[in-house]
JSON list of N, CA and C in Angstrom, two decimals:
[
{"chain": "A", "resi": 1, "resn": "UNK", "atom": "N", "xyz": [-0.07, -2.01, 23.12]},
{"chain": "A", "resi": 1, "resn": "UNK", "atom": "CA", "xyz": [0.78, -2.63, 22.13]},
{"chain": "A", "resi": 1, "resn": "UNK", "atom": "C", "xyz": [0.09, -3.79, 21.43]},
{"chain": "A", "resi": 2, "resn": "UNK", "atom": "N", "xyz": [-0.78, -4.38, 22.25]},
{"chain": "A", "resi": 2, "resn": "UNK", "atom": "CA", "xyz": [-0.99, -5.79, 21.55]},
{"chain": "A", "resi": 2, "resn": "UNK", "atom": "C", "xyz": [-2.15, -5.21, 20.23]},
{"chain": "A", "resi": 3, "resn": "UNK", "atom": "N", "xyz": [-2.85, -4.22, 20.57]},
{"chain": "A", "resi": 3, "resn": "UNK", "atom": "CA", "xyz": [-3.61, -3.48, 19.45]},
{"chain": "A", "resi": 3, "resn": "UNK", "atom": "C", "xyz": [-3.43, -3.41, 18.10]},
{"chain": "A", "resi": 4, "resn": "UNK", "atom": "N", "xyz": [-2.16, -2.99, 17.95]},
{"chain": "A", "resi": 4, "resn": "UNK", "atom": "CA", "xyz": [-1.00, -2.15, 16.77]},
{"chain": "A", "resi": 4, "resn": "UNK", "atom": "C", "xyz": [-0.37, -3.83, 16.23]},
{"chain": "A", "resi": 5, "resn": "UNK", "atom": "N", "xyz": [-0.31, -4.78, 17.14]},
{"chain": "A", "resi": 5, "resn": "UNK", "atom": "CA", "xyz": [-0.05, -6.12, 16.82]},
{"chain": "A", "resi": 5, "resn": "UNK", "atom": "C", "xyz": [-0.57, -6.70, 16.33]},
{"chain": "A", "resi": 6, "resn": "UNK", "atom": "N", "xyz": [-2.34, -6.37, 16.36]},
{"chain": "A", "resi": 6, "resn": "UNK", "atom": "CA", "xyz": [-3.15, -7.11, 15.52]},
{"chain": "A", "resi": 6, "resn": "UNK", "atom": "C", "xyz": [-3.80, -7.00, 14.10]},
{"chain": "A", "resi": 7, "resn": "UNK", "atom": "N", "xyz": [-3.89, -5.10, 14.40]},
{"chain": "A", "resi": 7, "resn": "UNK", "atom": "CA", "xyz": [-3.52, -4.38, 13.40]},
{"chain": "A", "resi": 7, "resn": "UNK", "atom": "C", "xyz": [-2.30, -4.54, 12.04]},
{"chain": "A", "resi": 8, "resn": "UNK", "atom": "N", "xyz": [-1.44, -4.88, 12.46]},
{"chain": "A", "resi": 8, "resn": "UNK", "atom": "CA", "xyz": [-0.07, -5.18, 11.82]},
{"chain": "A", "resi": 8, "resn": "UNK", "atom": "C", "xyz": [-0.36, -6.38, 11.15]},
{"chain": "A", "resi": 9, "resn": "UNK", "atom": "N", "xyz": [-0.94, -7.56, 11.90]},
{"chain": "A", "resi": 9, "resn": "UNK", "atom": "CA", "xyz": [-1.58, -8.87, 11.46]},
{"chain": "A", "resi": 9, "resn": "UNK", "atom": "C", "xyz": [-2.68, -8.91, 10.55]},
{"chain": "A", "resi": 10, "resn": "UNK", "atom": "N", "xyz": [-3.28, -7.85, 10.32]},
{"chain": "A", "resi": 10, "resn": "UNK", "atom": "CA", "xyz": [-4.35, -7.87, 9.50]},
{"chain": "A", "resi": 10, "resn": "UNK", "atom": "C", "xyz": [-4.03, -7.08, 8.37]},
{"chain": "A", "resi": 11, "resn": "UNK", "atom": "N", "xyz": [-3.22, -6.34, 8.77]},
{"chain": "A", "resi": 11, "resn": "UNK", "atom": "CA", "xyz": [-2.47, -5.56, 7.17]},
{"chain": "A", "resi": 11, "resn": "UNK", "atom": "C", "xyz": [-1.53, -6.60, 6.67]},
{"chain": "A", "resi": 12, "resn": "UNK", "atom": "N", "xyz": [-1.02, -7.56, 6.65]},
{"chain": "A", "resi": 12, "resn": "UNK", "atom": "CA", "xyz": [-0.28, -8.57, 6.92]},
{"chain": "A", "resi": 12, "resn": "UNK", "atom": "C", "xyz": [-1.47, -9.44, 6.02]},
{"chain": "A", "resi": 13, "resn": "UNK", "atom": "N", "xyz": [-2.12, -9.62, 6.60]},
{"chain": "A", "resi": 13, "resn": "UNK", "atom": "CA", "xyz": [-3.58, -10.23, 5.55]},
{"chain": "A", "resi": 13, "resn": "UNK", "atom": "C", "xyz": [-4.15, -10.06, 4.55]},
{"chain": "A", "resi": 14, "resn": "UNK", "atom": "N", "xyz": [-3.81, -8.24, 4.36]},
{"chain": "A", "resi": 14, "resn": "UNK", "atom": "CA", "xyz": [-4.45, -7.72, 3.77]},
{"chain": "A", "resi": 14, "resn": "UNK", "atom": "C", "xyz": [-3.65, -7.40, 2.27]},
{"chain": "A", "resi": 15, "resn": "UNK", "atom": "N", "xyz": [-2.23, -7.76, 2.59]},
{"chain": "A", "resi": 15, "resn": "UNK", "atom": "CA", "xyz": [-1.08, -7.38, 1.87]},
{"chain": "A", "resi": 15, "resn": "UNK", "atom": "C", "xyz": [-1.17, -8.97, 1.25]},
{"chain": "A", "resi": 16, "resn": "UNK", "atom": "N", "xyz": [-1.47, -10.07, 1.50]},
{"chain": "A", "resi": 16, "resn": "UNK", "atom": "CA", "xyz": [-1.41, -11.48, 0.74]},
{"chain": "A", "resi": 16, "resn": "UNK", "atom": "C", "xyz": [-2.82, -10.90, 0.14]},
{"chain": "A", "resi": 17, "resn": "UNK", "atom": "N", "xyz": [-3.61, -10.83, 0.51]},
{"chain": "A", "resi": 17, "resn": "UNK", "atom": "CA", "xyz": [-5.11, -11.09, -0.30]},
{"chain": "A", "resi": 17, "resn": "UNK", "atom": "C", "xyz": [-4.71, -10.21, -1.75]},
{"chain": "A", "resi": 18, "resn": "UNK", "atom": "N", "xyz": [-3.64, -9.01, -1.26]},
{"chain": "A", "resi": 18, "resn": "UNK", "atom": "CA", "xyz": [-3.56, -8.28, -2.66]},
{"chain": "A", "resi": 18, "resn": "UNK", "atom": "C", "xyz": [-3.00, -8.65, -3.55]},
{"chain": "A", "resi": 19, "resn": "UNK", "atom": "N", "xyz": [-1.35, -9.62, -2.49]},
{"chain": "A", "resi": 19, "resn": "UNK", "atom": "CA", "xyz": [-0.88, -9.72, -3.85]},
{"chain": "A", "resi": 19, "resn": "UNK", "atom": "C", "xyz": [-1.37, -10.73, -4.69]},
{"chain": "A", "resi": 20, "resn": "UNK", "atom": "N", "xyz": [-2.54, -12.14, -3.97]},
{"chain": "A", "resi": 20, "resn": "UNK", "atom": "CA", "xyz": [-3.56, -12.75, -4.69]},
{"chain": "A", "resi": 20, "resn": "UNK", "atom": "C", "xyz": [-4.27, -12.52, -6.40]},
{"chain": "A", "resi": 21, "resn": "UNK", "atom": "N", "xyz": [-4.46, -10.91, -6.05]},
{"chain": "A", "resi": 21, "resn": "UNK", "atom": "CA", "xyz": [-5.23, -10.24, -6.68]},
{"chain": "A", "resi": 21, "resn": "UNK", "atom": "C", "xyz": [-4.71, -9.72, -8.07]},
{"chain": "A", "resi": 22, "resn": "UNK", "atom": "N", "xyz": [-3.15, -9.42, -7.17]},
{"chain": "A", "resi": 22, "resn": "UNK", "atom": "CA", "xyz": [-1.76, -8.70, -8.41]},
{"chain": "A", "resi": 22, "resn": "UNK", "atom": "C", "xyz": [-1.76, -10.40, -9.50]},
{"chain": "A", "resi": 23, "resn": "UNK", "atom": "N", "xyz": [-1.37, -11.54, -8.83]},
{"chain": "A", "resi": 23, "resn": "UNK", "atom": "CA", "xyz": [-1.08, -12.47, -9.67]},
{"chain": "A", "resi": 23, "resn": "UNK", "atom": "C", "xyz": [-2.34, -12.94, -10.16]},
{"chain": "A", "resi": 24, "resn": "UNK", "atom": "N", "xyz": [-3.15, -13.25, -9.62]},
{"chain": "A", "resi": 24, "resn": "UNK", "atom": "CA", "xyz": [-4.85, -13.65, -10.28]},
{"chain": "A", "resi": 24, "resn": "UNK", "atom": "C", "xyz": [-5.35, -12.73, -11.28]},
{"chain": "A", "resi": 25, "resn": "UNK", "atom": "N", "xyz": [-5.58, -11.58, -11.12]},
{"chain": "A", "resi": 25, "resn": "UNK", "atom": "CA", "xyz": [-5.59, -10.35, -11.68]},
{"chain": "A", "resi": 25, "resn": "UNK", "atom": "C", "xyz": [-6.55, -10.18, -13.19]},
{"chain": "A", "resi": 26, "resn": "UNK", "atom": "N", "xyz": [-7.96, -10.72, -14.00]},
{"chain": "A", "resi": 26, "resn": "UNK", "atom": "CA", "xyz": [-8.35, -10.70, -14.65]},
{"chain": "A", "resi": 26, "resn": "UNK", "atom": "C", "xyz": [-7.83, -9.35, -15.87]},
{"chain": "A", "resi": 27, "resn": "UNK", "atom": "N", "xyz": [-7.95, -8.39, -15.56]},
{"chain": "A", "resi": 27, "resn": "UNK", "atom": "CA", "xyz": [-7.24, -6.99, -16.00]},
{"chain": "A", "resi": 27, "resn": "UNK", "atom": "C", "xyz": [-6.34, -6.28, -15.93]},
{"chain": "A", "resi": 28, "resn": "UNK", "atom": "N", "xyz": [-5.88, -5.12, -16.22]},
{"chain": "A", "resi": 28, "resn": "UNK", "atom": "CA", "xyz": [-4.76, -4.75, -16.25]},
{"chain": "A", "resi": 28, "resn": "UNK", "atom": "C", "xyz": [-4.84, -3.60, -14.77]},
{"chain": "A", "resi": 29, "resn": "UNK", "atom": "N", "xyz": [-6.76, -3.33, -14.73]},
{"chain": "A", "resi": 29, "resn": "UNK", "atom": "CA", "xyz": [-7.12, -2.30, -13.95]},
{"chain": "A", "resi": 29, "resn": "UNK", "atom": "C", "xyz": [-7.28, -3.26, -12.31]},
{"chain": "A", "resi": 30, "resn": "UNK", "atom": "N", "xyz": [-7.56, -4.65, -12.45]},
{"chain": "A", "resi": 30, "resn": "UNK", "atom": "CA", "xyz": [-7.61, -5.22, -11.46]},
{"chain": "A", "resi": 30, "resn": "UNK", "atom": "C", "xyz": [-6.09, -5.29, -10.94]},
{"chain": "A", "resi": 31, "resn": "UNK", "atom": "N", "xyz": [-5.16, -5.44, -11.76]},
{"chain": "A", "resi": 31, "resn": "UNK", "atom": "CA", "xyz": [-3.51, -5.72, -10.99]},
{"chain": "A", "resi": 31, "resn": "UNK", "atom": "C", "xyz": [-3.44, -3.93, -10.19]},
{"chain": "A", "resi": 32, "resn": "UNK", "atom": "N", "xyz": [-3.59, -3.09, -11.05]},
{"chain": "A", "resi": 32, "resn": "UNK", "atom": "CA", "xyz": [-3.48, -1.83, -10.80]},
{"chain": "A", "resi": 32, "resn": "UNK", "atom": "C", "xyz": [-4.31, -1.68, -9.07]},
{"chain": "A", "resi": 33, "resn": "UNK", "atom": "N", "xyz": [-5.06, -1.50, -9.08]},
{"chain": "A", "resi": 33, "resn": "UNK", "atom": "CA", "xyz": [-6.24, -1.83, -7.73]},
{"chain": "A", "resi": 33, "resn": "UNK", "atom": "C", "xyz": [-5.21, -2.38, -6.90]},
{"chain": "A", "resi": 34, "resn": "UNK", "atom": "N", "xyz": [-4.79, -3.58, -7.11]},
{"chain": "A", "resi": 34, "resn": "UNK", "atom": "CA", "xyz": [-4.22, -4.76, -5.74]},
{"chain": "A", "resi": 34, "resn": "UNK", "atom": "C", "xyz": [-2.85, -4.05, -5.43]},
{"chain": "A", "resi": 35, "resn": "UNK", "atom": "N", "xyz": [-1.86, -3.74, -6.25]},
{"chain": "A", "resi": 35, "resn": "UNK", "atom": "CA", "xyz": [-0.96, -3.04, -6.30]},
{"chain": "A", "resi": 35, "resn": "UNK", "atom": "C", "xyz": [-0.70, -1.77, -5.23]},
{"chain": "A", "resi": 36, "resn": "UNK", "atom": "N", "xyz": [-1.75, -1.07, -5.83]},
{"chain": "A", "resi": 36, "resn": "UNK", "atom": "CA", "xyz": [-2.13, 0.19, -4.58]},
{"chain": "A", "resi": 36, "resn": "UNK", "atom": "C", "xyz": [-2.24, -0.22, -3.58]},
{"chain": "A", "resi": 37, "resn": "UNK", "atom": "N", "xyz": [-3.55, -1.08, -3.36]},
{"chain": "A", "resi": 37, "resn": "UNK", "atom": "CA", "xyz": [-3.70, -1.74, -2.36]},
{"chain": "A", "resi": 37, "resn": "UNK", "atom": "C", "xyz": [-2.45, -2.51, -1.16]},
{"chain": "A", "resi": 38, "resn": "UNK", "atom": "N", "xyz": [-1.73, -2.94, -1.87]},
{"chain": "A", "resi": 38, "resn": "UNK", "atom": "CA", "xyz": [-0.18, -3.77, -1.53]},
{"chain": "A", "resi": 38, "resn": "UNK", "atom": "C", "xyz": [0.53, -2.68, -1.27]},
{"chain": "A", "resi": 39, "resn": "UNK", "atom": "N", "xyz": [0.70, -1.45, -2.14]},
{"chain": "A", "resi": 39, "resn": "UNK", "atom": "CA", "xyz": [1.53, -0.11, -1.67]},
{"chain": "A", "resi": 39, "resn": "UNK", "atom": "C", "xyz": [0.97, 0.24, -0.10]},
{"chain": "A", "resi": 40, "resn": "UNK", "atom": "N", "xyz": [0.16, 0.37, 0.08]},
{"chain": "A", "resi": 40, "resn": "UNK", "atom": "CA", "xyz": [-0.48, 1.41, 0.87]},
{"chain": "A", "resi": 40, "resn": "UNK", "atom": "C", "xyz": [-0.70, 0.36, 2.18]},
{"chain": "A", "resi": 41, "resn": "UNK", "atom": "N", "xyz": [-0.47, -0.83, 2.19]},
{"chain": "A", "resi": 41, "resn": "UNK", "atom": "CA", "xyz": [-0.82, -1.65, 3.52]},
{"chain": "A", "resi": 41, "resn": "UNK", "atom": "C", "xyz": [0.12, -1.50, 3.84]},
{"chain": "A", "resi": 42, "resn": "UNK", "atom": "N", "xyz": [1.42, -1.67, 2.93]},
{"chain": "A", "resi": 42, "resn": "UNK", "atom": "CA", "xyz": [2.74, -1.58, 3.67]},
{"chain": "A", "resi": 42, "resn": "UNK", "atom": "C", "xyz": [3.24, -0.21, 3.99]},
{"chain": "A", "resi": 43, "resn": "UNK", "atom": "N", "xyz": [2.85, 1.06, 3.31]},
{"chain": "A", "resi": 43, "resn": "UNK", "atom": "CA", "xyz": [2.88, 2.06, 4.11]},
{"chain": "A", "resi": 43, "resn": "UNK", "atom": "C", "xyz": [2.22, 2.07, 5.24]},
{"chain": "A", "resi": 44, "resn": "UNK", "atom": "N", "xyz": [1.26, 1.94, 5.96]},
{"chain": "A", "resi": 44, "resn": "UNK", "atom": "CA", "xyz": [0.50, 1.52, 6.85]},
{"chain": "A", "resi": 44, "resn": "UNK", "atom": "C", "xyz": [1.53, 1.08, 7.75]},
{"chain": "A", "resi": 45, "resn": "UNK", "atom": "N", "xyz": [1.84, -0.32, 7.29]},
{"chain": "A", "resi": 45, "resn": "UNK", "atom": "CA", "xyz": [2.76, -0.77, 8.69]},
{"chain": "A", "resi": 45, "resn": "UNK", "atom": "C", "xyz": [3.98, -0.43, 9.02]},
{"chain": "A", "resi": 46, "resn": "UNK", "atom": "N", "xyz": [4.53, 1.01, 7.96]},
{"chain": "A", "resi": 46, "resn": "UNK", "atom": "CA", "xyz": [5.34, 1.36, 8.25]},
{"chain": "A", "resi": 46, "resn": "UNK", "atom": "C", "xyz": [4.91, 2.34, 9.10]},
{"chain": "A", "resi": 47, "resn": "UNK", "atom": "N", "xyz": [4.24, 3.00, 9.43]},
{"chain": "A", "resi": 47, "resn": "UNK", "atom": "CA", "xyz": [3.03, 4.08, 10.39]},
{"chain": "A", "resi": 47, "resn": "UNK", "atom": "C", "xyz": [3.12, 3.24, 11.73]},
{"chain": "A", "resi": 48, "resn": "UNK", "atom": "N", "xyz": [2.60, 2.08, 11.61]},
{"chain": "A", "resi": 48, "resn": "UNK", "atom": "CA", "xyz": [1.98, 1.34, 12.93]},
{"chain": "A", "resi": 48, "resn": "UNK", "atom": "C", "xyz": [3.21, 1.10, 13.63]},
{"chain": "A", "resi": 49, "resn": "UNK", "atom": "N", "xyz": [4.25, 0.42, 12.79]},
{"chain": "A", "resi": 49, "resn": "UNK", "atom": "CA", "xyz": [5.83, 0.39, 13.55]},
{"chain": "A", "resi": 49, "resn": "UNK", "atom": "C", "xyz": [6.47, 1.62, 14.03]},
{"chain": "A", "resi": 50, "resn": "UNK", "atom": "N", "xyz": [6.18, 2.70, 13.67]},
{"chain": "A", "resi": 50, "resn": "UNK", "atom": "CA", "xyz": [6.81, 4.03, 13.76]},
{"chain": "A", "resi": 50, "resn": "UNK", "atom": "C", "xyz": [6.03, 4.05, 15.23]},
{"chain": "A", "resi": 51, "resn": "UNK", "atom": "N", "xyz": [4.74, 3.92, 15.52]},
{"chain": "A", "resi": 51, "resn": "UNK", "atom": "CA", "xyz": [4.23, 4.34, 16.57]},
{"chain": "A", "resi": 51, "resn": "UNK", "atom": "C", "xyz": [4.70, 3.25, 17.70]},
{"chain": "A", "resi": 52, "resn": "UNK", "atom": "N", "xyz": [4.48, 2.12, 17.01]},
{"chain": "A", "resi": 52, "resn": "UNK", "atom": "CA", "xyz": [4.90, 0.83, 17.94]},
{"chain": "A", "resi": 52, "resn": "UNK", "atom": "C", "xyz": [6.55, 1.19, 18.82]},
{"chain": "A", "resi": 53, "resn": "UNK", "atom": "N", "xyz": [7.85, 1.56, 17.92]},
{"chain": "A", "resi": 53, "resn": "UNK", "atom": "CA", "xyz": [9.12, 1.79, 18.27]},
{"chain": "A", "resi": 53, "resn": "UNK", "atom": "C", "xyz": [9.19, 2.97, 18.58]},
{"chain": "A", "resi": 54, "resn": "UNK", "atom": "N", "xyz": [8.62, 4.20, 18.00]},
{"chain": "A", "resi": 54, "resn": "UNK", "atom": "CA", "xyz": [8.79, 5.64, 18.34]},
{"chain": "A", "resi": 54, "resn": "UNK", "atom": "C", "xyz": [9.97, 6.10, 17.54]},
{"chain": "A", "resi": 55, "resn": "UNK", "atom": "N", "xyz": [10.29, 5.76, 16.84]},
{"chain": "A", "resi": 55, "resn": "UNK", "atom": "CA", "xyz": [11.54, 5.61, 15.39]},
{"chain": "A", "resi": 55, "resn": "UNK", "atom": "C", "xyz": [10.88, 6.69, 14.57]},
{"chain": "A", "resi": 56, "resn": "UNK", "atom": "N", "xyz": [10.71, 8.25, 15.01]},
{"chain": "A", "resi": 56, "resn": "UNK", "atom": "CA", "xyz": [10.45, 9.04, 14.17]},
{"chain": "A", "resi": 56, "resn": "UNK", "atom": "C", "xyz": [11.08, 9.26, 13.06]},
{"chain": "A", "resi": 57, "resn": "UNK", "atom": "N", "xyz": [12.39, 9.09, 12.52]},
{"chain": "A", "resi": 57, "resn": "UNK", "atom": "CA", "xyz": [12.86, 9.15, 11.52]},
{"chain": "A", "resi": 57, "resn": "UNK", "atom": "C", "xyz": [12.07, 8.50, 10.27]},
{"chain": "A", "resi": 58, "resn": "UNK", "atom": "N", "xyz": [11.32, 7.76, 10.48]},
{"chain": "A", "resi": 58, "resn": "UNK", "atom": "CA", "xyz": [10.77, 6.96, 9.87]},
{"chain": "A", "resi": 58, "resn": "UNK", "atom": "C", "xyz": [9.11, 7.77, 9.54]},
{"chain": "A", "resi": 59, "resn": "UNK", "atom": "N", "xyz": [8.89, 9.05, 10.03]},
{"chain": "A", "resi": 59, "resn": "UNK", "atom": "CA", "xyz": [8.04, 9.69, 9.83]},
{"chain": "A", "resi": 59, "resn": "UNK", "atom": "C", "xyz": [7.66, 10.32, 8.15]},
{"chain": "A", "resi": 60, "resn": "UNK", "atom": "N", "xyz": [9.17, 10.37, 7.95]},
{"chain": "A", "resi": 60, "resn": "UNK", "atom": "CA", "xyz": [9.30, 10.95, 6.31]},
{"chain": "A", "resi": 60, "resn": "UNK", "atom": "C", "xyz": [9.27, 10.19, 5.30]},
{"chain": "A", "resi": 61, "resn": "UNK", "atom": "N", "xyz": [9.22, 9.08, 5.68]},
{"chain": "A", "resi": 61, "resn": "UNK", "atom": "CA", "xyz": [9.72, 7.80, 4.69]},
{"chain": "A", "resi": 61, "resn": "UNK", "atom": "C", "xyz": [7.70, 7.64, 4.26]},
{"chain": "A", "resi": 62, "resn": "UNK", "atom": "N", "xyz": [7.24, 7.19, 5.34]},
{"chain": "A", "resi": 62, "resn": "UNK", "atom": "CA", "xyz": [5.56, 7.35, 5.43]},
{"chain": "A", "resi": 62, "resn": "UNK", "atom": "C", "xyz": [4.83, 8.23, 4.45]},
{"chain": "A", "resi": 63, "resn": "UNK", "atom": "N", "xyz": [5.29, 9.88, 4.44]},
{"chain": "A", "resi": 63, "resn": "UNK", "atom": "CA", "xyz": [4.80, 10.82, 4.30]},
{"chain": "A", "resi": 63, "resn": "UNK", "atom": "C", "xyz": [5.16, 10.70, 2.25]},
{"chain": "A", "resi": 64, "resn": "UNK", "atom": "N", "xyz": [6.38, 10.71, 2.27]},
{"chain": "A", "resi": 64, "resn": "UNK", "atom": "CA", "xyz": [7.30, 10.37, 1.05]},
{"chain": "A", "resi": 64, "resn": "UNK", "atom": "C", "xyz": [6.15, 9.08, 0.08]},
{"chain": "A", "resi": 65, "resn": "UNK", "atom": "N", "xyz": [6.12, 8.22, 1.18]},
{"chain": "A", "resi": 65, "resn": "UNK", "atom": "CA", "xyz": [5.64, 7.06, 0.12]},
{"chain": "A", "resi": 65, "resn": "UNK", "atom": "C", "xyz": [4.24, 6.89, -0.31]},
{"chain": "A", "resi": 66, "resn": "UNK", "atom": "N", "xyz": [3.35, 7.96, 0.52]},
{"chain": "A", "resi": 66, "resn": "UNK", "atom": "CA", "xyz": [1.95, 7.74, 0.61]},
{"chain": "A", "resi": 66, "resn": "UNK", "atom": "C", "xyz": [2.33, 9.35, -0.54]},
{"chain": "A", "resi": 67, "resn": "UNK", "atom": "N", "xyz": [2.71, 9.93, -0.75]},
{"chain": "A", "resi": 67, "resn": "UNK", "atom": "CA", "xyz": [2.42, 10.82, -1.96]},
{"chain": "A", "resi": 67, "resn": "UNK", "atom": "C", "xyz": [3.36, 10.30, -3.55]},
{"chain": "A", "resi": 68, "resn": "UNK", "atom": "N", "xyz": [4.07, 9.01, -3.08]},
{"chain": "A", "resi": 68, "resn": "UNK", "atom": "CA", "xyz": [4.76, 8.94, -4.38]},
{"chain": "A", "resi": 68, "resn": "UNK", "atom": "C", "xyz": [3.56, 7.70, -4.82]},
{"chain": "A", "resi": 69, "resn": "UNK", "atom": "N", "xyz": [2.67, 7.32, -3.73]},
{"chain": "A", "resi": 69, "resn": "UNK", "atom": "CA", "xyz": [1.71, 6.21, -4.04]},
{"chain": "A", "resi": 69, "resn": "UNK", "atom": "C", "xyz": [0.36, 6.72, -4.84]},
{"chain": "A", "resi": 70, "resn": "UNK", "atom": "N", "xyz": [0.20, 7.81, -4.25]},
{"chain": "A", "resi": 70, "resn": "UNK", "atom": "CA", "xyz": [-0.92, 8.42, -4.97]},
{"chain": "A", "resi": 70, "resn": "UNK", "atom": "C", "xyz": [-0.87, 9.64, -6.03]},
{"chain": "A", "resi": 71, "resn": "UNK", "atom": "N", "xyz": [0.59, 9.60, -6.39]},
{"chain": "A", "resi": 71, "resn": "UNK", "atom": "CA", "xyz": [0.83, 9.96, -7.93]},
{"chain": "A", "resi": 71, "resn": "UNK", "atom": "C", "xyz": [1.12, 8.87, -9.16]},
{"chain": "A", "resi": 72, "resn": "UNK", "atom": "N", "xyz": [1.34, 7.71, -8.38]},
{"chain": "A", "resi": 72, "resn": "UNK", "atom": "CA", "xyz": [0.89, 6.37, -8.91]},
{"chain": "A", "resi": 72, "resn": "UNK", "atom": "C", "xyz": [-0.11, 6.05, -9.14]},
{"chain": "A", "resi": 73, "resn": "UNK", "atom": "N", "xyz": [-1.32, 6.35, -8.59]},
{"chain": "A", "resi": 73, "resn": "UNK", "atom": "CA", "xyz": [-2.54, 5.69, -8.79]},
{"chain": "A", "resi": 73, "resn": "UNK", "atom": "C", "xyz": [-3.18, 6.81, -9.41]},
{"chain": "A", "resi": 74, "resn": "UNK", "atom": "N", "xyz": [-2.98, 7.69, -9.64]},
{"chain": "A", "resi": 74, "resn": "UNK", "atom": "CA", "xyz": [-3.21, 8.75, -10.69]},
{"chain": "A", "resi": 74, "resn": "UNK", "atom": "C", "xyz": [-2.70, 8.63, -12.43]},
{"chain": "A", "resi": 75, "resn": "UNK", "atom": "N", "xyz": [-1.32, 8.15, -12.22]},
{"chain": "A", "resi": 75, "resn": "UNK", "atom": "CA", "xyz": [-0.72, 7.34, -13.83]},
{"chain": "A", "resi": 75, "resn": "UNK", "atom": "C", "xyz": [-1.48, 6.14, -14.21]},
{"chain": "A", "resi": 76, "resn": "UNK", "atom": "N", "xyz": [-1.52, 5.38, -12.77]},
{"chain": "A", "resi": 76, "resn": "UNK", "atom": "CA", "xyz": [-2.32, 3.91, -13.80]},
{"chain": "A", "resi": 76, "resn": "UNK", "atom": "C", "xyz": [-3.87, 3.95, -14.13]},
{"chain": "A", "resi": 77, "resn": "UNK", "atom": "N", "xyz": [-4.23, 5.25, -13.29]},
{"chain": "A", "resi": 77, "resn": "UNK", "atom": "CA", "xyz": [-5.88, 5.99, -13.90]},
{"chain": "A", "resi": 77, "resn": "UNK", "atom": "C", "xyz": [-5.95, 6.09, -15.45]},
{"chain": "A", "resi": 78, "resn": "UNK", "atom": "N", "xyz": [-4.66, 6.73, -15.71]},
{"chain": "A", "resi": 78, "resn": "UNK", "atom": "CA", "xyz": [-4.89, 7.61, -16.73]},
{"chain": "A", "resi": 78, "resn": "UNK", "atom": "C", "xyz": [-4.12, 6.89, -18.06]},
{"chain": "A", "resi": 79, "resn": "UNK", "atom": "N", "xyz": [-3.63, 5.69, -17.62]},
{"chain": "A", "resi": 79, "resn": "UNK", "atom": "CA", "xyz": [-3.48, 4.07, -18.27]},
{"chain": "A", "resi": 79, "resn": "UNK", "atom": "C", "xyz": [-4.58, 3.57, -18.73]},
{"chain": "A", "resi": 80, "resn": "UNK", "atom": "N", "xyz": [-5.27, 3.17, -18.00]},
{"chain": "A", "resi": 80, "resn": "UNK", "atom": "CA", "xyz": [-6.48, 2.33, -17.60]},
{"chain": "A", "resi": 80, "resn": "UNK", "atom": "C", "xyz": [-7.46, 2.65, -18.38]},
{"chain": "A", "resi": 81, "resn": "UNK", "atom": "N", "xyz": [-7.30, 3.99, -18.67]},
{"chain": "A", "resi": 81, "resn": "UNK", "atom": "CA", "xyz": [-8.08, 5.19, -19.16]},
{"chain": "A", "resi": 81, "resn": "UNK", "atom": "C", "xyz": [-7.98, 4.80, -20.56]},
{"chain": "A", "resi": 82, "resn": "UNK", "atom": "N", "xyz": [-6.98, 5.23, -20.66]},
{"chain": "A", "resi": 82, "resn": "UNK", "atom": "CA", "xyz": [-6.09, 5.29, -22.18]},
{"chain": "A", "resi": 82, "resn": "UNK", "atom": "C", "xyz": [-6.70, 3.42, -23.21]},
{"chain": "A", "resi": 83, "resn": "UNK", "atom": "N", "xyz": [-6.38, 2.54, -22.36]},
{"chain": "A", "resi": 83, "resn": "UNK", "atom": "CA", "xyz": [-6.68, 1.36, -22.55]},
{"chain": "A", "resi": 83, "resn": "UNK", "atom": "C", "xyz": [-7.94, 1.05, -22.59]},
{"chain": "A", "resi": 84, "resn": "UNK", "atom": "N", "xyz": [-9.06, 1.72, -22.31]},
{"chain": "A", "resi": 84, "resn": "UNK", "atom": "CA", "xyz": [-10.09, 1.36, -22.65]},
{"chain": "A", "resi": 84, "resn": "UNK", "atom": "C", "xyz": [-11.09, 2.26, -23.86]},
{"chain": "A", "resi": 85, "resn": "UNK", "atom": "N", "xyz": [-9.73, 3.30, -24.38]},
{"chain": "A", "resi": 85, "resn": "UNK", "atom": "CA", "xyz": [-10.50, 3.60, -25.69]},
{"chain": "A", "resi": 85, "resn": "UNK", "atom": "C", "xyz": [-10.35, 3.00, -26.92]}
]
């Protein structure tokens, strides 16, 4: 347990440094980056808690958000895209 605790603490770290990044953000492609980044830590610790409690219900919510995340980061590609012609 204390593993998944420290783990949790460093996504936890990793989720401020982004949103750092969201408000600092030089570009439109840099907010985009931190964003994902911020999506996907907190899917993460929704994973690490699922294993931590054993709260499988919470298996779909994971599965759900890590494909509605990376049809997101596919739109702000093709933003990003768009914006730099």
């Amino acid at each position: 347990m204390i593993v998944l605790d420290i783990a949790l603490v460093a996504l936890g770290v990793g989720f401020a440094l982004g949103m750092v990044r969201v408000i600092l953000g030089p570009s439109v492609a840099d907010r985009a980056v931190a964003t994902d980044l911020c999506l996907f830590t907190v899917v993460a610790a929704v994973a690490l808690t699922v294993l931590r409690t054993g709260a499988e219900q919470f298996e779909d919510v994971v599965l759900i958000a890590t494909l509605l995340g990376f049809l997101a980061t596919i739109a702000l590609a093709a933003l990003v895209g768009r914006e730099g012609e």
